[in-house]
Amino acid sequence: MPKPLHETICEKTVFEMLFKKYSKDLHNFLYYKFGERLNPKDKVQDAFIKLWENCAKVSSDKAKSFLFTTANNLMLNEAAHQKVVLKHQKLPQKSETKETPHYKLEEKEYGEKIERALSKLTEAQRVAFLMNRVEGKRFKEIAALLDISTKAVEKRIYGALKVLRKDIKGL
């Protein structure tokens, strides 16, 4: 018996019926064609998500075709992506640097000194200092974000600089 024309895929019961009817067949189709490596279960879910997003545009008699075409295209896109990933993995990686091991060690020690010095700051000083120096925010922006005055921001940052200069003398 044909379905009434007023039923659309956007209705929950119709969509659930389509899912129950086609999800297993769609999974098997993708599994047999592409194997488990490209995760056909995810592509089945993605195909149904796309069907739901386009439910107003797709009639119920075209739903099966839409699902199978969409899922097949998703798998083909994933296969193409995997080829690109493999291609880039095969490229020789440049491991050559002009940095000496001594320079790398000094850089690591410098980073550790900075981390220790930053940990000695009060939370208020550290937040204001990092927002200014790392994120590049101006004093006014920091004041607005922290809901304090610009003078308070200045005091926190200058206090942080004083502590950091004292702790990181040898650098």
PDB file of C-alpha atoms in Angstrom:
ATOM      1  CA  MET A   1       0.000   0.000   0.000  1.00  0.00           C
ATOM      2  CA  PRO A   2       1.580   3.361  -1.004  1.00  0.00           C
ATOM      3  CA  LYS A   3       2.321   5.889   1.698  1.00  0.00           C
ATOM      4  CA  PRO A   4       0.378   9.139   1.835  1.00  0.00           C
ATOM      5  CA  LEU A   5       2.198  12.026   0.184  1.00  0.00           C
ATOM      6  CA  HIS A   6       2.012  14.238   3.276  1.00  0.00           C
ATOM      7  CA  GLU A   7       4.470  11.993   5.166  1.00  0.00           C
ATOM      8  CA  THR A   8       7.982  13.391   5.007  1.00  0.00           C
ATOM      9  CA  ILE A   9      11.288  12.086   6.164  1.00  0.00           C
ATOM     10  CA  CYS A  10      11.385  14.925   8.708  1.00  0.00           C
ATOM     11  CA  GLU A  11       8.770  13.114  10.776  1.00  0.00           C
ATOM     12  CA  LYS A  12      10.387  11.129  13.551  1.00  0.00           C
ATOM     13  CA  THR A  13       8.481   7.897  12.910  1.00  0.00           C
ATOM     14  CA  VAL A  14       9.245   7.914   9.179  1.00  0.00           C
ATOM     15  CA  PHE A  15      12.941   8.621   9.809  1.00  0.00           C
ATOM     16  CA  GLU A  16      13.147   5.847  12.424  1.00  0.00           C
ATOM     17  CA  MET A  17      11.476   3.444  10.026  1.00  0.00           C
ATOM     18  CA  LEU A  18      14.020   4.333   7.317  1.00  0.00           C
ATOM     19  CA  PHE A  19      16.867   3.855   9.770  1.00  0.00           C
ATOM     20  CA  LYS A  20      15.628   0.432  10.853  1.00  0.00           C
ATOM     21  CA  LYS A  21      14.976  -0.586   7.266  1.00  0.00           C
ATOM     22  CA  TYR A  22      18.248   0.520   5.638  1.00  0.00           C
ATOM     23  CA  SER A  23      20.993   0.869   8.267  1.00  0.00           C
ATOM     24  CA  LYS A  24      22.037  -2.811   8.303  1.00  0.00           C
ATOM     25  CA  ASP A  25      21.975  -3.100   4.504  1.00  0.00           C
ATOM     26  CA  LEU A  26      23.912   0.141   4.158  1.00  0.00           C
ATOM     27  CA  HIS A  27      26.534  -1.031   6.655  1.00  0.00           C
ATOM     28  CA  ASN A  28      26.914  -4.362   4.869  1.00  0.00           C
ATOM     29  CA  PHE A  29      27.218  -2.627   1.488  1.00  0.00           C
ATOM     30  CA  LEU A  30      30.015  -0.361   2.793  1.00  0.00           C
ATOM     31  CA  TYR A  31      31.721  -3.198   4.653  1.00  0.00           C
ATOM     32  CA  TYR A  32      31.752  -5.490   1.625  1.00  0.00           C
ATOM     33  CA  LYS A  33      32.924  -2.743  -0.705  1.00  0.00           C
ATOM     34  CA  PHE A  34      35.562  -1.038   1.469  1.00  0.00           C
ATOM     35  CA  GLY A  35      36.235  -3.308   4.450  1.00  0.00           C
ATOM     36  CA  GLU A  36      36.410  -2.394   8.128  1.00  0.00           C
ATOM     37  CA  ARG A  37      39.501  -0.171   7.789  1.00  0.00           C
ATOM     38  CA  LEU A  38      37.521   2.957   6.838  1.00  0.00           C
ATOM     39  CA  ASN A  39      34.949   2.452   9.624  1.00  0.00           C
ATOM     40  CA  PRO A  40      31.674   1.846   7.795  1.00  0.00           C
ATOM     41  CA  LYS A  41      29.618   2.220  10.999  1.00  0.00           C
ATOM     42  CA  ASP A  42      30.587   5.875  11.238  1.00  0.00           C
ATOM     43  CA  LYS A  43      29.806   6.476   7.590  1.00  0.00           C
ATOM     44  CA  VAL A  44      26.342   4.929   8.010  1.00  0.00           C
ATOM     45  CA  GLN A  45      25.692   7.325  10.885  1.00  0.00           C
ATOM     46  CA  ASP A  46      27.034  10.262   8.884  1.00  0.00           C
ATOM     47  CA  ALA A  47      24.823   9.348   5.922  1.00  0.00           C
ATOM     48  CA  PHE A  48      21.739   9.317   8.143  1.00  0.00           C
ATOM     49  CA  ILE A  49      22.780  12.653   9.644  1.00  0.00           C
ATOM     50  CA  LYS A  50      23.009  14.121   6.136  1.00  0.00           C
ATOM     51  CA  LEU A  51      19.613  12.650   5.323  1.00  0.00           C
ATOM     52  CA  TRP A  52      18.162  14.292   8.427  1.00  0.00           C
ATOM     53  CA  GLU A  53      19.765  17.623   7.522  1.00  0.00           C
ATOM     54  CA  ASN A  54      18.242  17.393   4.030  1.00  0.00           C
ATOM     55  CA  CYS A  55      14.960  15.744   5.039  1.00  0.00           C
ATOM     56  CA  ALA A  56      12.863  18.520   3.525  1.00  0.00           C
ATOM     57  CA  LYS A  57      14.585  18.149   0.153  1.00  0.00           C
ATOM     58  CA  VAL A  58      14.560  14.332  -0.109  1.00  0.00           C
ATOM     59  CA  SER A  59      11.317  12.455  -0.701  1.00  0.00           C
ATOM     60  CA  SER A  60      10.771   9.161   1.073  1.00  0.00           C
ATOM     61  CA  ASP A  61      10.921   7.190  -2.192  1.00  0.00           C
ATOM     62  CA  LYS A  62      14.396   8.650  -2.926  1.00  0.00           C
ATOM     63  CA  ALA A  63      15.744   8.154   0.619  1.00  0.00           C
ATOM     64  CA  LYS A  64      17.428   4.797  -0.060  1.00  0.00           C
ATOM     65  CA  SER A  65      19.245   6.135  -3.108  1.00  0.00           C
ATOM     66  CA  PHE A  66      20.281   9.250  -1.184  1.00  0.00           C
ATOM     67  CA  LEU A  67      21.635   7.187   1.732  1.00  0.00           C
ATOM     68  CA  PHE A  68      23.624   4.749  -0.385  1.00  0.00           C
ATOM     69  CA  THR A  69      25.054   7.485  -2.620  1.00  0.00           C
ATOM     70  CA  THR A  70      25.988   9.677   0.330  1.00  0.00           C
ATOM     71  CA  ALA A  71      27.579   6.834   2.291  1.00  0.00           C
ATOM     72  CA  ASN A  72      29.515   5.657  -0.764  1.00  0.00           C
ATOM     73  CA  ASN A  73      30.814   9.202  -1.357  1.00  0.00           C
ATOM     74  CA  LEU A  74      31.816   9.533   2.304  1.00  0.00           C
ATOM     75  CA  MET A  75      33.795   6.294   2.059  1.00  0.00           C
ATOM     76  CA  LEU A  76      35.454   7.394  -1.189  1.00  0.00           C
ATOM     77  CA  ASN A  77      36.435  10.713   0.416  1.00  0.00           C
ATOM     78  CA  GLU A  78      37.866   8.869   3.414  1.00  0.00           C
ATOM     79  CA  ALA A  79      39.818   6.515   1.134  1.00  0.00           C
ATOM     80  CA  ALA A  80      41.254   9.485  -0.761  1.00  0.00           C
ATOM     81  CA  HIS A  81      42.186  11.141   2.521  1.00  0.00           C
ATOM     82  CA  GLN A  82      43.951   7.980   3.701  1.00  0.00           C
ATOM     83  CA  LYS A  83      45.983   7.932   0.463  1.00  0.00           C
ATOM     84  CA  VAL A  84      47.124  11.501   1.092  1.00  0.00           C
ATOM     85  CA  VAL A  85      48.048  10.644   4.679  1.00  0.00           C
ATOM     86  CA  LEU A  86      50.067   7.627   3.543  1.00  0.00           C
ATOM     87  CA  LYS A  87      51.793   9.666   0.843  1.00  0.00           C
ATOM     88  CA  HIS A  88      52.918  12.247   3.381  1.00  0.00           C
ATOM     89  CA  GLN A  89      54.049   9.578   5.812  1.00  0.00           C
ATOM     90  CA  LYS A  90      56.323   8.135   3.135  1.00  0.00           C
ATOM     91  CA  LEU A  91      58.019  11.466   2.448  1.00  0.00           C
ATOM     92  CA  PRO A  92      61.404  11.683   4.097  1.00  0.00           C
ATOM     93  CA  GLN A  93      61.257  13.910   7.122  1.00  0.00           C
ATOM     94  CA  LYS A  94      63.918  16.550   7.452  1.00  0.00           C
ATOM     95  CA  SER A  95      65.514  15.883  10.786  1.00  0.00           C
ATOM     96  CA  GLU A  96      68.503  18.052  10.079  1.00  0.00           C
ATOM     97  CA  THR A  97      68.747  21.249  12.106  1.00  0.00           C
ATOM     98  CA  LYS A  98      71.440  23.811  12.550  1.00  0.00           C
ATOM     99  CA  GLU A  99      70.958  23.769  16.292  1.00  0.00           C
ATOM    100  CA  THR A 100      73.675  22.136  18.306  1.00  0.00           C
ATOM    101  CA  PRO A 101      72.897  19.763  21.155  1.00  0.00           C
ATOM    102  CA  HIS A 102      74.365  22.385  23.509  1.00  0.00           C
ATOM    103  CA  TYR A 103      71.912  24.997  22.211  1.00  0.00           C
ATOM    104  CA  LYS A 104      68.987  22.592  22.621  1.00  0.00           C
ATOM    105  CA  LEU A 105      70.016  21.841  26.211  1.00  0.00           C
ATOM    106  CA  GLU A 106      70.321  25.548  27.023  1.00  0.00           C
ATOM    107  CA  GLU A 107      66.914  26.180  25.464  1.00  0.00           C
ATOM    108  CA  LYS A 108      65.363  23.432  27.591  1.00  0.00           C
ATOM    109  CA  GLU A 109      66.988  24.773  30.774  1.00  0.00           C
ATOM    110  CA  TYR A 110      65.826  28.296  29.910  1.00  0.00           C
ATOM    111  CA  GLY A 111      62.262  27.060  29.465  1.00  0.00           C
ATOM    112  CA  GLU A 112      62.379  25.293  32.830  1.00  0.00           C
ATOM    113  CA  LYS A 113      63.694  28.463  34.516  1.00  0.00           C
ATOM    114  CA  ILE A 114      60.872  30.496  33.024  1.00  0.00           C
ATOM    115  CA  GLU A 115      58.288  27.932  34.141  1.00  0.00           C
ATOM    116  CA  ARG A 116      59.657  27.983  37.709  1.00  0.00           C
ATOM    117  CA  ALA A 117      59.706  31.773  37.740  1.00  0.00           C
ATOM    118  CA  LEU A 118      56.142  31.993  36.422  1.00  0.00           C
ATOM    119  CA  SER A 119      54.972  29.551  39.065  1.00  0.00           C
ATOM    120  CA  LYS A 120      56.308  31.898  41.771  1.00  0.00           C
ATOM    121  CA  LEU A 121      54.019  34.725  40.627  1.00  0.00           C
ATOM    122  CA  THR A 122      50.663  35.249  42.259  1.00  0.00           C
ATOM    123  CA  GLU A 123      47.746  34.049  40.194  1.00  0.00           C
ATOM    124  CA  ALA A 124      46.642  37.633  39.508  1.00  0.00           C
ATOM    125  CA  GLN A 125      50.132  38.604  38.311  1.00  0.00           C
ATOM    126  CA  ARG A 126      50.521  35.471  36.182  1.00  0.00           C
ATOM    127  CA  VAL A 127      47.131  35.912  34.489  1.00  0.00           C
ATOM    128  CA  ALA A 128      47.707  39.582  33.672  1.00  0.00           C
ATOM    129  CA  PHE A 129      51.314  38.987  32.555  1.00  0.00           C
ATOM    130  CA  LEU A 130      50.459  36.053  30.258  1.00  0.00           C
ATOM    131  CA  MET A 131      47.464  37.849  28.767  1.00  0.00           C
ATOM    132  CA  ASN A 132      49.728  40.775  27.940  1.00  0.00           C
ATOM    133  CA  ARG A 133      52.921  39.048  26.830  1.00  0.00           C
ATOM    134  CA  VAL A 134      51.657  35.766  25.364  1.00  0.00           C
ATOM    135  CA  GLU A 135      48.225  36.698  24.015  1.00  0.00           C
ATOM    136  CA  GLY A 136      49.269  40.267  23.128  1.00  0.00           C
ATOM    137  CA  LYS A 137      46.337  41.946  24.845  1.00  0.00           C
ATOM    138  CA  ARG A 138      46.569  45.617  25.811  1.00  0.00           C
ATOM    139  CA  PHE A 139      46.132  46.829  29.363  1.00  0.00           C
ATOM    140  CA  LYS A 140      42.624  48.149  28.616  1.00  0.00           C
ATOM    141  CA  GLU A 141      41.529  44.802  27.169  1.00  0.00           C
ATOM    142  CA  ILE A 142      42.882  42.904  30.165  1.00  0.00           C
ATOM    143  CA  ALA A 143      41.180  45.333  32.548  1.00  0.00           C
ATOM    144  CA  ALA A 144      37.860  44.817  30.772  1.00  0.00           C
ATOM    145  CA  LEU A 145      38.216  41.023  30.775  1.00  0.00           C
ATOM    146  CA  LEU A 146      39.225  40.832  34.435  1.00  0.00           C
ATOM    147  CA  ASP A 147      36.812  43.576  35.489  1.00  0.00           C
ATOM    148  CA  ILE A 148      39.526  45.648  37.172  1.00  0.00           C
ATOM    149  CA  SER A 149      41.067  49.064  36.539  1.00  0.00           C
ATOM    150  CA  THR A 150      43.850  49.695  34.041  1.00  0.00           C
ATOM    151  CA  LYS A 151      46.097  50.798  36.918  1.00  0.00           C
ATOM    152  CA  ALA A 152      45.543  47.453  38.641  1.00  0.00           C
ATOM    153  CA  VAL A 153      46.598  45.667  35.451  1.00  0.00           C
ATOM    154  CA  GLU A 154      49.723  47.824  35.200  1.00  0.00           C
ATOM    155  CA  LYS A 155      50.606  47.100  38.824  1.00  0.00           C
ATOM    156  CA  ARG A 156      50.171  43.343  38.337  1.00  0.00           C
ATOM    157  CA  ILE A 157      52.280  43.239  35.180  1.00  0.00           C
ATOM    158  CA  TYR A 158      55.050  45.438  36.575  1.00  0.00           C
ATOM    159  CA  GLY A 159      55.080  43.359  39.765  1.00  0.00           C
ATOM    160  CA  ALA A 160      55.376  40.207  37.671  1.00  0.00           C
ATOM    161  CA  LEU A 161      58.243  41.704  35.659  1.00  0.00           C
ATOM    162  CA  LYS A 162      60.071  42.635  38.876  1.00  0.00           C
ATOM    163  CA  VAL A 163      59.778  39.073  40.211  1.00  0.00           C
ATOM    164  CA  LEU A 164      60.770  37.542  36.865  1.00  0.00           C
ATOM    165  CA  ARG A 165      63.834  39.782  36.498  1.00  0.00           C
ATOM    166  CA  LYS A 166      64.987  38.753  39.960  1.00  0.00           C
ATOM    167  CA  ASP A 167      64.438  35.031  39.367  1.00  0.00           C
ATOM    168  CA  ILE A 168      65.889  34.893  35.843  1.00  0.00           C
ATOM    169  CA  LYS A 169      69.073  36.933  36.309  1.00  0.00           C
ATOM    170  CA  GLY A 170      71.501  34.813  34.332  1.00  0.00           C
ATOM    171  CA  LEU A 171      69.527  34.890  31.120  1.00  0.00           C
TER     172      LEU A 171
END
